[in-house]
């Protein structure tokens, strides 16, 4: 995640996913990485059922986050049994390996690395792997202290769709609400790193102590995610 301000936005035109009884540490070593998400409604748990469990917020962060550099801090991190969640916008992260749509020519804030790496040590591919950005640890909130880790499974809900992603990158300490090019595209959000994204309406549900393995296998995230989502519904 890059720190984006309104000046840059004007200059560049920026407008600026899992559930059941499987142990959260389960891995899918034999899974074959999928090059792109095949559907915006993944798994068997509906968006409506997930959203019904996150109507109220029990705030676990010490403060609230901004969605962009110049906005007010209005977004808390909330706690539930087995998960944390927040409701925010979606900015587009195109960091990681250079691809056709994620590179320095297409993205003014492009960085060729991600906080978490593939099993071969290379950065993630934002264009093909659905992943979510979490705020770097700060006095507001430390994601690792809540059982969130790189490769952790996330259910991203938008416009009555569910997309499973992994925790793939970290961002500024005071800003929240960003996901990879692939996540946005699967949910029908404009994935353009310079002009895409959506201003509100995105719910991010991060399942505690979960990890898709390998991190670059989207099918592993979907399989584990669907089971964890069912478990989440049963526990809340």
mmCIF file of C-alpha atoms in Angstrom:
data_model
loop_
_atom_site.group_PDB
_atom_site.id
_atom_site.type_symbol
_atom_site.label_atom_id
_atom_site.label_comp_id
_atom_site.label_asym_id
_atom_site.label_seq_id
_atom_site.Cartn_x
_atom_site.Cartn_y
_atom_site.Cartn_z
ATOM 1 C CA UNK A 1 0.000 0.000 0.000
ATOM 2 C CA UNK A 2 1.220 3.460 -0.830
ATOM 3 C CA UNK A 3 0.380 6.654 1.015
ATOM 4 C CA UNK A 4 -1.859 8.526 -1.407
ATOM 5 C CA UNK A 5 -2.849 12.134 -0.899
ATOM 6 C CA UNK A 6 -5.287 14.398 -2.666
ATOM 7 C CA UNK A 7 -2.541 16.288 -4.454
ATOM 8 C CA UNK A 8 -1.293 13.123 -6.072
ATOM 9 C CA UNK A 9 -4.839 12.041 -6.718
ATOM 10 C CA UNK A 10 -5.517 15.207 -8.663
ATOM 11 C CA UNK A 11 -2.265 14.892 -10.555
ATOM 12 C CA UNK A 12 -2.827 11.335 -11.623
ATOM 13 C CA UNK A 13 -6.648 11.119 -11.592
ATOM 14 C CA UNK A 14 -6.769 8.573 -8.828
ATOM 15 C CA UNK A 15 -10.133 7.464 -7.639
ATOM 16 C CA UNK A 16 -8.266 5.660 -5.753
ATOM 17 C CA UNK A 17 -11.010 -14.131 0.286
ATOM 18 C CA UNK A 18 -13.051 -18.996 3.781
ATOM 19 C CA UNK A 19 -15.250 -21.605 6.737
ATOM 20 C CA UNK A 20 -16.114 -25.029 8.634
ATOM 21 C CA UNK A 21 -14.276 -27.091 11.124
ATOM 22 C CA UNK A 22 -10.908 -27.483 9.457
ATOM 23 C CA UNK A 23 -8.110 -26.326 11.767
ATOM 24 C CA UNK A 24 -6.986 -22.827 10.962
ATOM 25 C CA UNK A 25 -3.401 -23.973 10.487
ATOM 26 C CA UNK A 26 -4.336 -26.486 7.803
ATOM 27 C CA UNK A 27 -2.388 -26.173 4.574
ATOM 28 C CA UNK A 28 -2.936 -27.253 1.021
ATOM 29 C CA UNK A 29 0.558 -28.106 -0.088
ATOM 30 C CA UNK A 30 -0.664 -30.017 -3.111
ATOM 31 C CA UNK A 31 -2.809 -27.196 -4.425
ATOM 32 C CA UNK A 32 -2.021 -25.771 -7.825
ATOM 33 C CA UNK A 33 -1.901 -21.974 -7.897
ATOM 34 C CA UNK A 34 -4.674 -20.468 -9.971
ATOM 35 C CA UNK A 35 -3.638 -17.659 -12.269
ATOM 36 C CA UNK A 36 -6.802 -15.630 -11.696
ATOM 37 C CA UNK A 37 -9.988 -15.787 -9.655
ATOM 38 C CA UNK A 38 -12.701 -17.577 -11.595
ATOM 39 C CA UNK A 39 -15.722 -16.231 -9.786
ATOM 40 C CA UNK A 40 -16.813 -13.315 -7.641
ATOM 41 C CA UNK A 41 -19.073 -15.590 -5.579
ATOM 42 C CA UNK A 42 -16.693 -18.145 -4.207
ATOM 43 C CA UNK A 43 -17.554 -20.933 -1.840
ATOM 44 C CA UNK A 44 -20.945 -21.786 -0.388
ATOM 45 C CA UNK A 45 -21.421 -18.944 2.114
ATOM 46 C CA UNK A 46 -23.421 -15.968 0.893
ATOM 47 C CA UNK A 47 -22.484 -12.323 1.230
ATOM 48 C CA UNK A 48 -25.751 -11.689 3.092
ATOM 49 C CA UNK A 49 -24.987 -14.342 5.713
ATOM 50 C CA UNK A 50 -21.513 -12.946 6.332
ATOM 51 C CA UNK A 51 -22.716 -9.346 6.518
ATOM 52 C CA UNK A 52 -25.429 -10.316 8.990
ATOM 53 C CA UNK A 53 -22.682 -11.290 11.445
ATOM 54 C CA UNK A 54 -20.797 -7.988 11.193
ATOM 55 C CA UNK A 55 -23.613 -5.487 11.662
ATOM 56 C CA UNK A 56 -22.259 -4.350 15.025
ATOM 57 C CA UNK A 57 -18.678 -3.543 15.964
ATOM 58 C CA UNK A 58 -16.837 -4.454 19.129
ATOM 59 C CA UNK A 59 -13.808 -2.241 18.571
ATOM 60 C CA UNK A 60 -10.427 -3.847 19.232
ATOM 61 C CA UNK A 61 -8.194 -1.136 17.765
ATOM 62 C CA UNK A 62 -6.970 1.637 20.044
ATOM 63 C CA UNK A 63 -8.159 4.216 17.560
ATOM 64 C CA UNK A 64 -9.613 4.498 14.090
ATOM 65 C CA UNK A 65 -8.117 4.588 10.616
ATOM 66 C CA UNK A 66 -8.431 6.918 7.660
ATOM 67 C CA UNK A 67 -9.381 5.502 4.268
ATOM 68 C CA UNK A 68 -7.122 8.020 2.498
ATOM 69 C CA UNK A 69 -4.474 10.487 3.565
ATOM 70 C CA UNK A 70 -6.739 13.537 3.847
ATOM 71 C CA UNK A 71 -9.909 11.888 5.158
ATOM 72 C CA UNK A 72 -10.947 11.758 8.805
ATOM 73 C CA UNK A 73 -10.190 8.678 10.900
ATOM 74 C CA UNK A 74 -13.545 6.875 10.971
ATOM 75 C CA UNK A 75 -12.799 3.153 10.508
ATOM 76 C CA UNK A 76 -12.309 0.903 13.562
ATOM 77 C CA UNK A 77 -10.991 -2.647 13.559
ATOM 78 C CA UNK A 78 -13.699 -4.822 15.083
ATOM 79 C CA UNK A 79 -13.488 -8.184 16.829
ATOM 80 C CA UNK A 80 -15.632 -11.297 16.468
ATOM 81 C CA UNK A 81 -15.233 -14.933 17.446
ATOM 82 C CA UNK A 82 -12.569 -16.273 15.114
ATOM 83 C CA UNK A 83 -12.114 -13.118 13.068
ATOM 84 C CA UNK A 84 -11.517 -9.390 12.891
ATOM 85 C CA UNK A 85 -13.180 -7.108 10.389
ATOM 86 C CA UNK A 86 -13.468 -3.581 9.067
ATOM 87 C CA UNK A 87 -15.660 -1.733 6.612
ATOM 88 C CA UNK A 88 -13.904 0.693 4.312
ATOM 89 C CA UNK A 89 -13.131 1.675 0.757
ATOM 90 C CA UNK A 90 -10.898 -0.215 -1.651
ATOM 91 C CA UNK A 91 -7.776 1.320 -3.087
ATOM 92 C CA UNK A 92 -5.847 -0.753 -5.620
ATOM 93 C CA UNK A 93 -2.512 -2.334 -4.727
ATOM 94 C CA UNK A 94 -0.476 -3.295 -7.794
ATOM 95 C CA UNK A 95 2.787 -3.990 -5.967
ATOM 96 C CA UNK A 96 4.902 -7.086 -6.373
ATOM 97 C CA UNK A 97 6.049 -8.827 -9.514
ATOM 98 C CA UNK A 98 5.843 -6.766 -12.698
ATOM 99 C CA UNK A 99 3.017 -7.879 -14.972
ATOM 100 C CA UNK A 100 1.072 -6.421 -17.885
ATOM 101 C CA UNK A 101 -1.195 -4.247 -15.738
ATOM 102 C CA UNK A 102 0.932 -3.885 -12.613
ATOM 103 C CA UNK A 103 4.126 -1.998 -13.342
ATOM 104 C CA UNK A 104 5.679 1.456 -13.010
ATOM 105 C CA UNK A 105 4.115 2.611 -16.275
ATOM 106 C CA UNK A 106 0.565 1.795 -15.159
ATOM 107 C CA UNK A 107 0.888 2.598 -11.462
ATOM 108 C CA UNK A 108 2.445 5.901 -10.260
ATOM 109 C CA UNK A 109 3.028 4.339 -6.803
ATOM 110 C CA UNK A 110 4.329 0.977 -8.016
ATOM 111 C CA UNK A 111 6.731 -0.950 -5.779
ATOM 112 C CA UNK A 112 8.344 -4.190 -6.905
ATOM 113 C CA UNK A 113 7.971 -5.943 -3.560
ATOM 114 C CA UNK A 114 5.269 -7.055 -1.132
ATOM 115 C CA UNK A 115 5.509 -7.591 2.615
ATOM 116 C CA UNK A 116 4.860 -11.309 2.217
ATOM 117 C CA UNK A 117 6.349 -13.556 -0.463
ATOM 118 C CA UNK A 118 5.494 -16.621 -2.490
ATOM 119 C CA UNK A 119 6.808 -20.019 -1.449
ATOM 120 C CA UNK A 120 9.718 -19.515 -3.885
ATOM 121 C CA UNK A 121 10.697 -16.261 -2.173
ATOM 122 C CA UNK A 122 9.463 -13.960 -4.941
ATOM 123 C CA UNK A 123 7.026 -11.091 -4.315
ATOM 124 C CA UNK A 124 3.329 -11.734 -4.877
ATOM 125 C CA UNK A 125 1.565 -10.985 -8.167
ATOM 126 C CA UNK A 126 -1.128 -8.397 -7.563
ATOM 127 C CA UNK A 127 -2.604 -8.821 -11.022
ATOM 128 C CA UNK A 128 -3.411 -12.505 -10.589
ATOM 129 C CA UNK A 129 -3.529 -13.138 -6.822
ATOM 130 C CA UNK A 130 -6.372 -11.800 -4.695
ATOM 131 C CA UNK A 131 -4.756 -10.339 -1.603
ATOM 132 C CA UNK A 132 -5.551 -7.703 1.011
ATOM 133 C CA UNK A 133 -3.340 -5.020 2.561
ATOM 134 C CA UNK A 134 -3.303 -4.620 6.354
ATOM 135 C CA UNK A 135 -2.039 -1.508 8.171
ATOM 136 C CA UNK A 136 1.502 -1.833 9.467
ATOM 137 C CA UNK A 137 1.675 -2.383 13.217
ATOM 138 C CA UNK A 138 1.308 0.772 15.289
ATOM 139 C CA UNK A 139 -0.168 2.070 18.523
ATOM 140 C CA UNK A 140 -3.566 1.942 16.800
ATOM 141 C CA UNK A 141 -3.471 -1.802 16.158
ATOM 142 C CA UNK A 142 -0.976 -4.629 15.766
ATOM 143 C CA UNK A 143 -2.378 -7.191 13.343
ATOM 144 C CA UNK A 144 -0.074 -9.978 14.538
ATOM 145 C CA UNK A 145 -1.399 -9.599 18.069
ATOM 146 C CA UNK A 146 -4.870 -10.427 16.756
ATOM 147 C CA UNK A 147 -3.789 -13.678 15.119
ATOM 148 C CA UNK A 148 -3.449 -12.161 11.633
ATOM 149 C CA UNK A 149 -0.444 -13.181 9.563
ATOM 150 C CA UNK A 150 0.860 -13.212 6.018
ATOM 151 C CA UNK A 151 -1.153 -15.715 4.002
ATOM 152 C CA UNK A 152 -4.076 -15.440 6.405
ATOM 153 C CA UNK A 153 -7.429 -15.921 4.730
ATOM 154 C CA UNK A 154 -9.801 -13.005 4.176
ATOM 155 C CA UNK A 155 -13.401 -12.894 2.975
ATOM 156 C CA UNK A 156 -13.869 -9.672 1.012
ATOM 157 C CA UNK A 157 -17.529 -8.737 0.551
ATOM 158 C CA UNK A 158 -18.822 -6.153 -1.902
ATOM 159 C CA UNK A 159 -22.055 -5.686 -3.871
ATOM 160 C CA UNK A 160 -23.492 -9.010 -2.699
ATOM 161 C CA UNK A 161 -20.339 -10.868 -3.788
ATOM 162 C CA UNK A 162 -17.746 -12.794 -1.789
ATOM 163 C CA UNK A 163 -14.120 -13.100 -2.869
ATOM 164 C CA UNK A 164 -11.556 -14.997 -0.824
ATOM 165 C CA UNK A 165 -8.106 -13.494 -0.591
ATOM 166 C CA UNK A 166 -4.972 -13.710 1.533
ATOM 167 C CA UNK A 167 -3.145 -11.153 3.636
ATOM 168 C CA UNK A 168 -0.441 -10.194 1.161
ATOM 169 C CA UNK A 169 0.970 -6.779 1.958
ATOM 170 C CA UNK A 170 1.197 -4.106 4.639
ATOM 171 C CA UNK A 171 0.522 -0.399 4.298
ATOM 172 C CA UNK A 172 0.699 2.917 6.168
ATOM 173 C CA UNK A 173 0.066 2.858 9.902
ATOM 174 C CA UNK A 174 -2.927 5.206 9.767
ATOM 175 C CA UNK A 175 -4.739 4.137 6.571
ATOM 176 C CA UNK A 176 -6.941 1.114 5.874
ATOM 177 C CA UNK A 177 -8.854 -0.250 2.882
ATOM 178 C CA UNK A 178 -6.732 -1.659 0.064
ATOM 179 C CA UNK A 179 -6.558 -4.873 -1.937
ATOM 180 C CA UNK A 180 -4.813 -6.226 -4.992
ATOM 181 C CA UNK A 181 -5.722 -5.692 -8.634
ATOM 182 C CA UNK A 182 -7.041 -9.271 -8.795
ATOM 183 C CA UNK A 183 -9.312 -8.803 -5.771
ATOM 184 C CA UNK A 184 -10.916 -5.712 -7.231
ATOM 185 C CA UNK A 185 -11.380 -7.242 -10.657
ATOM 186 C CA UNK A 186 -13.097 -10.331 -9.246
ATOM 187 C CA UNK A 187 -15.560 -8.158 -7.317
ATOM 188 C CA UNK A 188 -16.422 -5.998 -10.305
ATOM 189 C CA UNK A 189 -14.475 -2.991 -9.000
ATOM 190 C CA UNK A 190 -12.348 -1.024 -11.451
ATOM 191 C CA UNK A 191 -8.849 -2.479 -10.844
ATOM 192 C CA UNK A 192 -6.880 0.279 -12.540
ATOM 193 C CA UNK A 193 -4.084 1.179 -10.088
ATOM 194 C CA UNK A 194 -4.209 4.878 -10.993
ATOM 195 C CA UNK A 195 -7.930 5.549 -11.405
ATOM 196 C CA UNK A 196 -9.764 2.536 -10.002
ATOM 197 C CA UNK A 197 -11.093 1.429 -6.653
ATOM 198 C CA UNK A 198 -14.301 2.277 -4.829
ATOM 199 C CA UNK A 199 -14.967 4.870 -2.121
ATOM 200 C CA UNK A 200 -16.971 2.703 0.308
ATOM 201 C CA UNK A 201 -19.037 -0.436 0.789
ATOM 202 C CA UNK A 202 -16.280 -3.040 1.150
ATOM 203 C CA UNK A 203 -16.193 -5.392 4.150
ATOM 204 C CA UNK A 204 -12.983 -7.228 5.009
ATOM 205 C CA UNK A 205 -13.323 -10.266 7.321
ATOM 206 C CA UNK A 206 -9.929 -11.680 8.342
ATOM 207 C CA UNK A 207 -9.943 -15.133 9.895
ATOM 208 C CA UNK A 208 -7.642 -15.458 12.899
ATOM 209 C CA UNK A 209 -4.743 -17.933 12.936
ATOM 210 C CA UNK A 210 -5.437 -19.046 9.375
ATOM 211 C CA UNK A 211 -2.959 -19.515 6.554
ATOM 212 C CA UNK A 212 -3.408 -20.628 2.968
ATOM 213 C CA UNK A 213 -0.473 -22.716 1.851
ATOM 214 C CA UNK A 214 1.179 -21.936 -0.418
ATOM 215 C CA UNK A 215 0.257 -18.263 -0.165
ATOM 216 C CA UNK A 216 0.182 -17.924 -3.959
ATOM 217 C CA UNK A 217 -2.468 -20.632 -4.376
ATOM 218 C CA UNK A 218 -5.827 -18.921 -4.690
ATOM 219 C CA UNK A 219 -7.578 -22.288 -4.728
ATOM 220 C CA UNK A 220 -6.074 -23.019 -1.292
ATOM 221 C CA UNK A 221 -7.463 -19.730 0.014
ATOM 222 C CA UNK A 222 -10.915 -20.497 -1.379
ATOM 223 C CA UNK A 223 -10.997 -24.040 0.032
ATOM 224 C CA UNK A 224 -9.873 -22.997 3.492
ATOM 225 C CA UNK A 225 -11.878 -19.790 3.336
ATOM 226 C CA UNK A 226 -15.176 -21.501 2.685
ATOM 227 C CA UNK A 227 -14.670 -23.761 5.681
ATOM 228 C CA UNK A 228 -13.635 -20.888 7.935
ATOM 229 C CA UNK A 229 -16.612 -18.820 6.821
ATOM 230 C CA UNK A 230 -18.984 -21.612 7.853
ATOM 231 C CA UNK A 231 -17.204 -21.834 11.193
ATOM 232 C CA UNK A 232 -17.490 -18.063 11.571
ATOM 233 C CA UNK A 233 -21.249 -18.170 11.013
ATOM 234 C CA UNK A 234 -21.652 -20.917 13.586
ATOM 235 C CA UNK A 235 -19.536 -19.137 16.209
ATOM 236 C CA UNK A 236 -21.194 -15.701 15.990
#
